[in-house]
């Protein structure tokens, strides 16, 4: 039985406006909100349950992508390992809910408008072959994605033979997240579970700036089947427009609705 819990990971000591707003929407729609952390986090909404992330993975496993310095790489592994232990749903902390997350399917993920799988919302049965494959791929000391072109895989194998293997930190951004989930889901015949982009990613990442515009712009993108909106936090988190937010914007309306102060 899938529990009515939404789980995520936060690496840091303070929640920003995106996390405050999004977590409040989880609670408002009747979910239990569980945040895994490696220490205290200031600014979390009342009602969010905080759990020790060391229960899933030790702190010394935290890995940053070489090019971006982002811990999203480690977050990919963490969600697979967590889902492998608990029958719950993973949701990134920058996912805003319009309605409750569906709990009727064992697998849950969806396409972006660009027709690529995104993993900001993810569910798979504990000990499923999908999760085992994803975990094994991440933990491989010299990972070579099977879905890469033959010439690229050959180049990586030659580099490894010469003593210069590619490591997970140096592979292309998204390789262990969306890239891996889409490739292994296709391999295992699970893409039939993928939701159309209107369900979880109705607003393309290049258009997320419209949250600063009048409500009608975003509202027109939200369809009857839409469950969530992905803020793509790396794009808007530190925008100057937060400091000069128009009271007539979509975002200001939602701040007021959920009693959030940016």
XYZ file of N, CA and C in Angstrom:
786
model
N 0.838 -1.198 0.000
C 0.000 0.000 0.000
C 0.874 1.249 0.000
N 0.595 2.169 -0.898
C 1.371 3.406 -0.993
C 0.904 4.377 0.088
N 1.833 4.836 0.900
C 1.487 5.758 1.975
C 1.243 7.158 1.427
N 0.400 7.906 2.118
C 0.077 9.275 1.728
C 1.149 10.241 2.231
N 2.397 9.928 1.901
C 3.537 10.714 2.353
C 4.342 11.183 1.153
N 4.760 12.444 1.182
C 5.657 12.986 0.182
C 6.997 13.251 0.857
N 8.051 12.670 0.307
C 9.378 12.751 0.915
C 10.332 13.530 0.023
N 11.280 14.233 0.655
C 12.308 14.928 -0.097
C 13.558 15.071 0.759
N 14.598 15.603 0.162
C 15.885 15.818 0.832
C 16.236 17.292 0.775
N 16.777 17.810 1.883
C 17.265 19.191 1.894
C 18.669 19.210 2.467
N 19.607 19.698 1.685
C 20.991 19.846 2.137
C 21.238 21.329 2.338
N 21.336 21.736 3.585
C 21.462 23.150 3.928
C 20.799 23.401 5.262
N 20.947 24.615 5.774
C 20.435 24.903 7.114
C 19.268 25.881 7.121
N 18.766 26.255 5.930
C 17.674 27.221 5.893
C 16.790 26.987 4.669
N 15.472 26.972 4.898
C 14.523 26.855 3.799
C 14.279 28.235 3.198
N 14.187 28.291 1.878
C 13.948 29.549 1.177
C 12.462 29.652 0.842
N 12.088 30.728 0.137
C 10.663 30.957 -0.146
C 10.053 29.838 -0.965
N 10.835 29.238 -1.858
C 10.295 28.159 -2.693
C 9.898 26.970 -1.836
N 10.791 26.569 -0.938
C 10.502 25.418 -0.084
C 9.322 25.708 0.849
N 9.291 26.904 1.421
C 8.187 27.254 2.324
C 6.848 27.150 1.602
N 6.782 27.717 0.404
C 5.533 27.709 -0.349
C 5.155 26.300 -0.781
N 6.092 25.587 -1.366
C 5.771 24.266 -1.900
C 5.400 23.278 -0.798
N 6.148 23.261 0.287
C 5.830 22.342 1.381
C 4.457 22.640 1.970
N 4.097 23.908 2.013
C 2.762 24.251 2.516
C 1.665 23.705 1.601
N 1.930 23.663 0.305
C 0.909 23.115 -0.596
C 0.761 21.606 -0.396
N 1.854 20.918 -0.066
C 1.746 19.480 0.213
C 0.822 19.242 1.397
N 1.059 20.020 2.450
C 0.262 19.868 3.668
C -1.195 20.270 3.416
N -1.385 21.334 2.660
C -2.738 21.830 2.408
C -3.578 20.822 1.642
N -2.933 19.978 0.866
C -3.665 18.981 0.085
C -3.694 17.610 0.762
N -3.430 17.613 2.059
C -3.658 16.419 2.853
C -2.540 15.418 2.933
N -1.369 15.783 2.445
C -0.241 14.856 2.517
C 0.562 15.052 3.795
N 1.217 14.005 4.221
C 2.258 14.119 5.236
C 3.538 14.518 4.507
N 4.172 15.573 4.971
C 5.388 16.079 4.343
C 6.595 15.668 5.186
N 7.501 14.908 4.573
C 8.678 14.393 5.280
C 9.930 14.919 4.590
N 10.772 15.586 5.348
C 12.007 16.150 4.815
C 13.203 15.486 5.484
N 14.043 14.855 4.676
C 15.269 14.228 5.169
C 16.374 15.270 5.161
N 17.098 15.404 6.265
C 18.143 16.417 6.373
C 19.336 15.856 7.147
N 20.468 16.551 7.014
C 21.662 16.188 7.769
C 21.907 17.133 8.942
N 20.920 17.941 9.263
C 21.032 18.857 10.382
C 19.788 19.708 10.465
N 19.719 20.591 11.462
C 18.546 21.466 11.611
C 18.356 22.369 10.389
N 17.089 22.636 10.072
C 16.755 23.516 8.951
C 15.801 24.591 9.457
N 16.211 25.839 9.359
C 15.366 26.955 9.804
C 14.331 27.286 8.737
N 13.179 27.764 9.193
C 12.178 28.284 8.281
C 11.200 27.286 7.721
N 11.221 26.059 8.196
C 10.291 25.062 7.678
C 8.880 25.334 8.197
N 7.861 25.107 7.387
C 6.478 25.300 7.852
C 6.131 24.319 8.976
N 5.247 24.735 9.847
C 4.747 23.833 10.882
C 4.087 22.630 10.216
N 4.333 21.466 10.766
C 3.715 20.264 10.226
C 4.635 19.412 9.392
N 5.794 19.955 8.998
C 6.752 19.176 8.223
C 7.543 18.277 9.173
N 7.577 16.989 8.883
C 8.349 16.048 9.700
C 9.786 15.995 9.183
N 10.733 16.183 10.076
C 12.145 16.142 9.712
C 12.742 14.811 10.170
N 13.435 14.133 9.259
C 14.065 12.852 9.580
C 15.544 12.903 9.229
N 16.316 12.073 9.923
C 17.762 12.047 9.753
C 18.127 11.334 8.457
N 18.736 12.070 7.531
C 19.082 11.507 6.230
C 20.126 10.406 6.328
N 20.832 10.341 7.457
C 21.841 9.288 7.617
C 21.207 7.906 7.674
N 19.912 7.867 7.916
C 19.192 6.598 7.881
C 19.189 6.017 6.465
N 19.340 6.875 5.474
C 19.347 6.443 4.079
C 20.765 6.361 3.523
N 21.565 7.397 3.794
C 22.928 7.444 3.259
C 23.794 8.297 4.174
N 25.033 7.842 4.460
C 25.923 8.648 5.313
C 26.297 9.958 4.645
N 26.616 10.933 5.472
C 26.918 12.271 4.968
C 28.121 12.292 4.043
N 29.064 11.370 4.265
C 30.259 11.386 3.413
C 29.987 10.861 1.997
N 28.742 10.452 1.735
C 28.384 10.055 0.372
C 27.927 11.243 -0.469
N 27.721 12.397 0.157
C 27.266 13.558 -0.597
C 28.289 13.889 -1.687
N 27.819 13.932 -2.905
C 28.667 14.137 -4.068
C 28.178 15.342 -4.858
N 29.088 16.137 -5.348
C 28.732 17.306 -6.152
C 29.173 17.111 -7.596
N 28.349 17.570 -8.496
C 28.673 17.525 -9.920
C 29.839 18.476 -10.188
N 30.846 18.007 -10.895
C 32.068 18.777 -11.090
C 31.804 20.121 -11.761
N 31.010 20.119 -12.819
C 30.791 21.342 -13.592
C 29.897 22.341 -12.866
N 28.834 21.851 -12.225
C 27.854 22.756 -11.613
C 28.039 22.940 -10.111
N 28.782 22.028 -9.472
C 28.959 22.006 -8.019
C 27.652 21.738 -7.273
N 26.670 21.213 -7.963
C 25.366 20.953 -7.367
C 25.316 19.592 -6.685
N 24.580 19.538 -5.554
C 24.373 18.265 -4.867
C 23.189 17.493 -5.455
N 22.595 18.009 -6.540
C 21.494 17.289 -7.186
C 21.935 15.903 -7.629
N 23.205 15.744 -7.924
C 23.735 14.436 -8.295
C 23.519 13.432 -7.167
N 23.873 13.816 -5.947
C 23.665 12.944 -4.800
C 22.182 12.740 -4.530
N 21.399 13.775 -4.753
C 19.960 13.674 -4.546
C 19.339 12.599 -5.433
N 19.908 12.398 -6.634
C 19.418 11.324 -7.500
C 19.528 9.981 -6.790
N 20.718 9.716 -6.253
C 20.903 8.452 -5.548
C 20.031 8.366 -4.310
N 19.938 9.459 -3.572
C 19.206 9.432 -2.310
C 17.750 9.033 -2.537
N 17.117 9.572 -3.570
C 15.703 9.247 -3.788
C 15.519 7.778 -4.150
N 16.460 7.211 -4.904
C 16.336 5.795 -5.247
C 16.490 4.922 -4.005
N 17.480 5.264 -3.176
C 17.725 4.487 -1.965
C 16.573 4.619 -0.977
N 16.008 5.819 -0.870
C 14.888 6.035 0.044
C 13.649 5.285 -0.426
N 13.339 5.391 -1.719
C 12.176 4.690 -2.258
C 12.340 3.181 -2.165
N 13.575 2.734 -2.162
C 13.829 1.294 -2.055
C 13.495 0.770 -0.668
N 13.336 1.679 0.302
C 13.038 1.279 1.678
C 11.602 1.555 2.091
N 10.976 2.556 1.455
C 9.653 2.984 1.917
C 8.664 3.097 0.747
N 7.421 2.653 0.933
C 6.392 2.745 -0.120
C 5.752 4.126 -0.141
N 6.534 5.123 -0.551
C 6.087 6.524 -0.521
C 6.387 7.170 -1.872
N 6.179 8.479 -1.947
C 6.424 9.224 -3.184
C 7.500 10.272 -2.941
N 8.453 10.333 -3.851
C 9.467 11.384 -3.803
C 8.953 12.602 -4.547
N 9.135 13.789 -3.954
C 8.786 15.042 -4.611
C 9.869 16.067 -4.280
N 10.442 16.699 -5.285
C 11.425 17.752 -5.033
C 10.782 18.893 -4.253
N 11.586 19.577 -3.461
C 11.048 20.644 -2.611
C 10.627 21.884 -3.392
N 10.857 21.904 -4.705
C 10.391 23.039 -5.509
C 9.197 22.658 -6.378
N 8.426 21.663 -5.913
C 7.214 21.242 -6.620
C 5.988 21.747 -5.864
N 5.199 22.561 -6.532
C 3.993 23.193 -5.996
C 2.794 22.336 -6.400
N 1.925 22.018 -5.445
C 0.763 21.182 -5.734
C -0.508 22.002 -5.920
N -1.274 21.618 -6.937
C -2.608 22.176 -7.148
C -3.685 21.242 -6.593
N -3.335 19.972 -6.452
C -4.262 18.969 -5.944
C -3.437 17.832 -5.355
N -4.059 16.897 -4.649
C -3.295 15.804 -4.041
C -2.572 14.949 -5.090
N -1.434 14.419 -4.707
C -0.674 13.537 -5.564
C -1.418 12.206 -5.712
N -1.573 11.671 -6.910
C -2.258 10.381 -7.073
C -1.483 9.249 -6.412
N -2.229 8.323 -5.819
C -1.614 7.214 -5.082
C -2.032 5.856 -5.631
N -2.621 5.841 -6.819
C -3.217 4.611 -7.313
C -2.293 3.753 -8.161
N -1.127 4.257 -8.572
C -0.225 3.487 -9.418
C 1.091 3.202 -8.690
N 1.682 2.025 -8.929
C 2.952 1.697 -8.264
C 4.117 2.548 -8.748
N 4.052 2.979 -10.012
C 5.095 3.830 -10.578
C 4.497 5.204 -10.871
N 5.284 6.235 -10.615
C 4.812 7.593 -10.872
C 5.980 8.456 -11.325
N 5.888 8.968 -12.526
C 6.842 9.938 -13.058
C 6.202 10.538 -14.298
N 6.799 11.559 -14.856
C 6.147 12.210 -15.976
C 7.102 12.892 -16.929
N 6.551 13.205 -18.082
C 7.303 13.914 -19.108
C 7.278 15.413 -18.864
N 8.332 16.062 -19.315
C 8.361 17.518 -19.436
C 7.825 17.882 -20.817
N 7.530 19.163 -21.061
C 7.063 19.560 -22.395
C 8.043 19.179 -23.500
N 9.330 19.102 -23.159
C 10.341 18.739 -24.156
C 10.355 17.235 -24.452
N 9.390 16.503 -23.890
C 9.247 15.060 -24.085
C 10.395 14.278 -23.472
N 10.933 14.784 -22.397
C 11.917 14.051 -21.620
C 11.329 13.772 -20.247
N 11.715 12.645 -19.668
C 11.270 12.327 -18.321
C 11.956 13.258 -17.330
N 11.199 13.726 -16.340
C 11.759 14.491 -15.235
C 11.531 13.674 -13.967
N 12.417 13.804 -13.009
C 12.332 12.984 -11.792
C 12.007 13.799 -10.551
N 11.468 15.026 -10.716
C 11.076 15.814 -9.554
C 9.929 15.142 -8.804
N 9.139 14.342 -9.508
C 8.112 13.492 -8.911
C 8.447 12.067 -9.307
N 8.604 11.205 -8.316
C 9.038 9.839 -8.629
C 8.519 8.852 -7.596
N 8.023 7.736 -8.121
C 7.640 6.622 -7.250
C 7.945 5.316 -7.971
N 8.411 4.338 -7.219
C 8.629 2.986 -7.734
C 8.570 2.038 -6.542
N 8.094 0.820 -6.750
C 7.983 -0.123 -5.631
C 9.341 -0.437 -5.003
N 9.346 -0.573 -3.698
C 10.569 -0.962 -2.991
C 11.082 -2.283 -3.556
N 12.385 -2.354 -3.743
C 13.059 -3.547 -4.259
C 12.641 -3.891 -5.686
N 12.115 -2.913 -6.397
C 11.777 -3.141 -7.803
C 13.055 -3.187 -8.632
N 12.969 -3.817 -9.779
C 14.143 -3.914 -10.643
C 14.590 -2.534 -11.099
N 13.635 -1.622 -11.311
C 13.993 -0.261 -11.720
C 14.900 0.388 -10.688
N 14.518 0.345 -9.418
C 15.335 0.978 -8.376
C 16.675 0.266 -8.211
N 16.683 -1.047 -8.283
C 17.952 -1.771 -8.140
C 18.914 -1.411 -9.258
N 18.384 -1.296 -10.484
C 19.239 -0.925 -11.618
C 19.792 0.492 -11.434
N 18.946 1.410 -10.999
C 19.374 2.806 -10.814
C 20.423 2.917 -9.709
N 20.226 2.199 -8.621
C 21.182 2.236 -7.512
C 22.515 1.637 -7.934
N 22.471 0.496 -8.604
C 23.710 -0.144 -9.055
C 24.465 0.744 -10.037
N 23.728 1.411 -10.906
C 24.371 2.305 -11.876
C 25.074 3.454 -11.169
N 24.414 4.055 -10.188
C 25.017 5.168 -9.453
C 26.264 4.717 -8.701
N 26.213 3.551 -8.099
C 27.317 3.082 -7.256
C 28.479 2.500 -8.053
N 28.310 2.325 -9.345
C 29.398 1.798 -10.159
C 30.601 2.735 -10.111
N 31.794 2.220 -9.852
C 32.974 3.094 -9.765
C 33.340 3.729 -11.105
N 33.007 3.063 -12.203
C 33.287 3.606 -13.534
C 32.029 3.465 -14.400
N 31.009 4.267 -14.119
C 29.738 4.124 -14.827
C 29.833 4.530 -16.298
N 29.322 3.662 -17.151
C 29.217 3.971 -18.576
C 27.764 3.734 -18.975
N 26.983 4.793 -19.176
C 25.566 4.638 -19.497
C 25.341 3.802 -20.749
N 24.531 2.773 -20.632
C 24.314 1.867 -21.768
C 23.586 2.554 -22.915
N 22.894 3.663 -22.621
C 22.110 4.338 -23.648
C 22.908 5.380 -24.429
N 24.173 5.591 -24.071
C 25.010 6.514 -24.828
C 25.356 5.907 -26.198
N 25.709 6.745 -27.150
C 26.136 6.267 -28.469
C 27.349 5.347 -28.348
N 27.466 4.410 -29.286
C 28.535 3.419 -29.225
C 29.920 4.048 -29.203
N 30.106 5.136 -29.978
C 31.428 5.746 -30.043
C 31.785 6.438 -28.726
N 30.794 6.980 -28.075
C 31.030 7.621 -26.781
C 31.375 6.570 -25.729
N 30.653 5.465 -25.729
C 30.946 4.383 -24.779
C 32.345 3.811 -25.038
N 32.699 3.679 -26.302
C 34.030 3.172 -26.636
C 35.106 4.111 -26.122
N 34.900 5.413 -26.270
C 35.876 6.402 -25.796
C 36.047 6.293 -24.278
N 34.946 6.126 -23.560
C 35.019 6.004 -22.098
C 35.754 4.726 -21.690
N 35.528 3.652 -22.433
C 36.205 2.382 -22.099
C 37.707 2.494 -22.351
N 38.088 3.166 -23.408
C 39.518 3.364 -23.691
C 40.147 4.230 -22.611
N 39.452 5.294 -22.202
C 39.961 6.150 -21.137
C 40.149 5.359 -19.843
N 39.185 4.476 -19.539
C 39.282 3.663 -18.328
C 40.465 2.705 -18.422
N 40.661 2.112 -19.587
C 41.773 1.168 -19.776
C 43.123 1.857 -19.634
N 43.161 3.146 -19.955
C 44.409 3.909 -19.838
C 44.598 4.511 -18.447
N 43.666 4.159 -17.527
C 43.787 4.630 -16.150
C 43.121 5.952 -15.873
N 42.265 6.397 -16.780
C 41.562 7.671 -16.598
C 40.053 7.476 -16.784
N 39.445 6.679 -15.907
C 38.006 6.414 -16.060
C 37.159 7.641 -15.761
N 36.021 7.753 -16.414
C 35.069 8.797 -16.089
C 34.344 8.411 -14.801
N 34.181 9.375 -13.924
C 33.458 9.140 -12.675
C 32.090 9.804 -12.759
N 31.215 9.469 -11.829
C 29.857 10.011 -11.876
C 29.848 11.537 -11.821
N 30.829 12.125 -11.104
C 30.871 13.578 -10.963
C 31.166 14.291 -12.275
N 31.788 13.587 -13.217
C 32.226 14.233 -14.455
C 31.321 13.932 -15.648
N 30.333 13.067 -15.460
C 29.435 12.770 -16.560
C 28.442 13.911 -16.772
N 27.807 13.901 -17.923
C 26.866 14.944 -18.304
C 25.791 15.148 -17.242
N 25.420 16.423 -17.001
C 24.374 16.778 -16.041
C 23.096 15.980 -16.350
N 22.491 15.411 -15.316
C 21.235 14.683 -15.485
C 21.396 13.225 -15.838
N 22.634 12.771 -16.006
C 22.851 11.377 -16.411
C 22.262 10.403 -15.414
N 22.404 10.682 -14.114
C 21.948 9.741 -13.088
C 20.511 10.012 -12.634
N 19.927 11.098 -13.140
C 18.552 11.424 -12.804
C 17.626 11.137 -13.961
N 17.137 12.183 -14.661
C 16.216 11.973 -15.771
C 16.747 11.027 -16.844
N 18.027 11.168 -17.193
C 18.585 10.303 -18.229
C 18.508 8.834 -17.859
N 18.906 8.519 -16.635
C 18.911 7.129 -16.196
C 17.499 6.576 -16.022
N 16.618 7.360 -15.407
C 15.254 6.875 -15.184
C 14.558 6.602 -16.512
N 14.715 7.503 -17.471
C 14.073 7.275 -18.770
C 14.651 6.049 -19.465
N 15.973 5.902 -19.413
C 16.614 4.778 -20.101
C 16.230 3.436 -19.477
N 16.275 3.354 -18.149
C 15.944 2.085 -17.498
C 14.445 1.809 -17.545
N 13.611 2.841 -17.460
C 12.169 2.627 -17.584
C 11.827 2.101 -18.971
N 12.482 2.619 -19.988
C 12.267 2.129 -21.355
C 12.738 0.684 -21.476
N 13.902 0.400 -20.941
C 14.461 -0.949 -20.989
C 13.533 -1.964 -20.325
N 12.884 -1.562 -19.234
C 12.037 -2.467 -18.460
C 10.562 -2.401 -18.856
N 10.242 -1.632 -19.874
C 8.867 -1.548 -20.338
C 7.951 -0.780 -19.411
N 8.481 0.245 -18.753
C 7.705 0.992 -17.767
C 7.296 2.382 -18.230
N 7.647 2.758 -19.432
C 7.304 4.108 -19.890
C 5.792 4.295 -20.028
N 5.031 3.210 -20.027
C 3.572 3.343 -20.079
C 3.027 4.046 -18.841
N 3.808 4.072 -17.772
C 3.388 4.754 -16.545
C 3.655 6.253 -16.581
N 4.419 6.720 -17.562
C 4.807 8.134 -17.600
C 3.599 9.023 -17.901
N 3.388 10.013 -17.049
C 2.278 10.948 -17.236
C 2.637 11.983 -18.294
N 1.646 12.479 -19.044
C 1.917 13.559 -19.999
C 2.365 14.823 -19.276
N 3.020 15.709 -19.985
C 3.647 16.857 -19.337
C 2.654 17.743 -18.601
N 1.388 17.755 -19.025
C 0.402 18.614 -18.384
C 0.151 18.245 -16.920
N 0.526 17.021 -16.508
C 0.217 16.566 -15.154
C 1.168 17.167 -14.120
N 2.471 17.035 -14.333
C 3.440 17.513 -13.338
C 4.288 18.692 -13.812
N 4.397 18.893 -15.132
C 5.292 19.927 -15.659
C 4.576 20.765 -16.717
N 3.453 21.398 -16.353
C 2.672 22.150 -17.340
C 3.367 23.412 -17.834
N 4.305 23.929 -17.047
C 5.010 25.158 -17.419
C 6.444 24.792 -17.829
N 6.819 24.973 -19.088
C 8.195 24.673 -19.511
C 9.206 25.456 -18.674
N 10.363 24.870 -18.476
C 11.368 25.516 -17.624
C 11.733 26.909 -18.127
N 11.741 27.116 -19.436
C 12.076 28.436 -19.977
C 10.973 29.460 -19.716
N 9.789 28.979 -19.363
C 8.658 29.881 -19.124
C 8.325 30.050 -17.647
N 9.161 29.491 -16.762
C 8.838 29.543 -15.334
C 8.835 30.982 -14.818
N 9.481 31.886 -15.557
C 9.484 33.298 -15.159
C 8.075 33.880 -15.138
N 7.136 33.209 -15.761
C 5.764 33.722 -15.783
C 5.101 33.703 -14.408
N 5.725 33.068 -13.419
C 5.153 33.130 -12.066
C 5.218 34.562 -11.528
N 6.078 35.397 -12.128
C 6.184 36.799 -11.716
C 5.206 37.702 -12.471
N 4.481 37.106 -13.416
C 3.539 37.868 -14.231
C 2.120 37.770 -13.653
N 1.155 38.499 -14.216
C -0.231 38.389 -13.747
C -0.721 36.943 -13.778
N -1.610 36.567 -12.870
C -2.041 35.172 -12.723
C -2.539 34.509 -13.999
N -3.165 35.260 -14.879
C -3.755 34.659 -16.075
C -2.735 33.912 -16.923
N -1.485 34.354 -16.912
C -0.459 33.732 -17.756
C -0.230 32.279 -17.334
N -0.029 32.053 -16.035
C 0.153 30.698 -15.519
C -1.169 29.942 -15.518
N -2.229 30.595 -15.121
C -3.525 29.919 -15.017
C -3.945 29.296 -16.342
N -3.596 29.923 -17.452
C -3.949 29.383 -18.761
C -3.176 28.107 -19.086
N -2.028 27.908 -18.431
C -1.224 26.705 -18.669
C -1.684 25.520 -17.819
N -2.463 25.806 -16.789
C -2.903 24.756 -15.873
C -4.168 24.096 -16.427
N -4.103 22.789 -16.626
C -5.197 22.043 -17.217
C -5.951 21.264 -16.135
N -7.135 20.727 -16.464
C -7.901 19.968 -15.470
C -7.114 18.801 -14.873
N -6.210 18.204 -15.647
C -5.445 17.058 -15.150
C -4.160 17.444 -14.426
N -3.868 18.749 -14.353
C -2.622 19.190 -13.732
C -2.629 18.968 -12.227
N -1.574 18.363 -11.734
C -1.390 18.107 -10.307
C -0.381 19.079 -9.703
N 0.654 19.421 -10.460
C 1.766 20.166 -9.873
C 2.386 21.137 -10.868
N 3.248 21.987 -10.315
C 4.087 22.895 -11.092
C 5.493 22.781 -10.532
N 6.463 22.607 -11.420
C 7.858 22.504 -11.001
C 8.528 23.867 -11.158
N 8.982 24.446 -10.032
C 9.531 25.796 -10.051
C 10.896 25.905 -10.728
N 11.592 24.773 -10.912
C 12.951 24.863 -11.477
C 13.746 25.875 -10.657
N 13.916 25.568 -9.381
C 14.412 26.548 -8.407
C 15.733 27.198 -8.775
N 16.604 26.481 -9.482
C 17.903 27.075 -9.826
C 17.740 28.285 -10.732
N 16.608 28.401 -11.411
C 16.378 29.533 -12.309
C 15.819 30.749 -11.584
N 14.905 30.529 -10.634
C 14.174 31.669 -10.062
C 14.500 31.979 -8.605
N 15.228 31.087 -7.938
C 15.440 31.261 -6.492
C 15.994 32.632 -6.136
N 17.017 33.060 -6.810
C 17.693 34.310 -6.450
C 17.341 35.468 -7.387
N 16.211 35.358 -8.034
C 15.812 36.415 -8.953
C 15.593 37.740 -8.228
N 16.029 38.827 -8.858
C 15.797 40.165 -8.305
C 14.308 40.491 -8.237
N 13.518 39.758 -9.004
C 12.091 40.058 -9.068
C 11.353 39.676 -7.789
N 11.995 38.857 -6.937
C 11.389 38.539 -5.644
C 11.336 39.792 -4.778
N 12.412 40.580 -4.817
C 12.462 41.792 -4.002
C 11.523 42.880 -4.473
N 11.129 42.814 -5.734
C 10.225 43.830 -6.294
C 8.946 43.173 -6.806
N 8.514 42.132 -6.102
C 7.382 41.325 -6.556
C 6.106 42.162 -6.656
N 5.486 42.100 -7.804
C 4.226 42.817 -7.993
C 3.116 42.142 -7.193
N 2.317 42.913 -6.476
C 1.205 42.323 -5.724
C 0.138 41.725 -6.635
N 0.227 42.019 -7.922
C -0.747 41.503 -8.882
C -0.223 40.284 -9.645
N 0.897 39.713 -9.190
C 1.486 38.562 -9.875
C 0.881 37.251 -9.385
N 1.087 36.201 -10.187
C 0.640 34.861 -9.785
C 1.311 34.449 -8.476
N 2.618 34.713 -8.371
C 3.350 34.295 -7.188
C 2.874 35.028 -5.946
N 2.606 36.327 -6.055
C 2.097 37.085 -4.910
C 0.740 36.543 -4.467
N -0.070 36.148 -5.427
C -1.373 35.570 -5.078
C -1.195 34.295 -4.264
N -0.242 33.445 -4.675
C -0.041 32.181 -3.971
C 0.642 32.392 -2.622
N 1.529 33.391 -2.514
C 2.098 33.733 -1.205
C 0.988 34.110 -0.234
N 0.041 34.892 -0.710
C -1.071 35.316 0.146
C -1.960 34.134 0.505
N -2.238 33.287 -0.475
C -3.105 32.123 -0.231
C -2.532 31.197 0.839
N -1.209 31.026 0.820
C -0.583 30.078 1.746
C 0.173 30.757 2.886
N 0.009 32.060 3.017
C 0.586 32.809 4.120
C 2.104 32.622 4.185
N 2.748 32.942 3.086
C 4.209 32.828 2.998
C 4.796 34.206 2.745
N 5.831 34.522 3.498
C 6.559 35.776 3.300
C 7.893 35.470 2.652
N 8.163 35.983 1.446
C 9.431 35.666 0.774
C 10.628 36.261 1.498
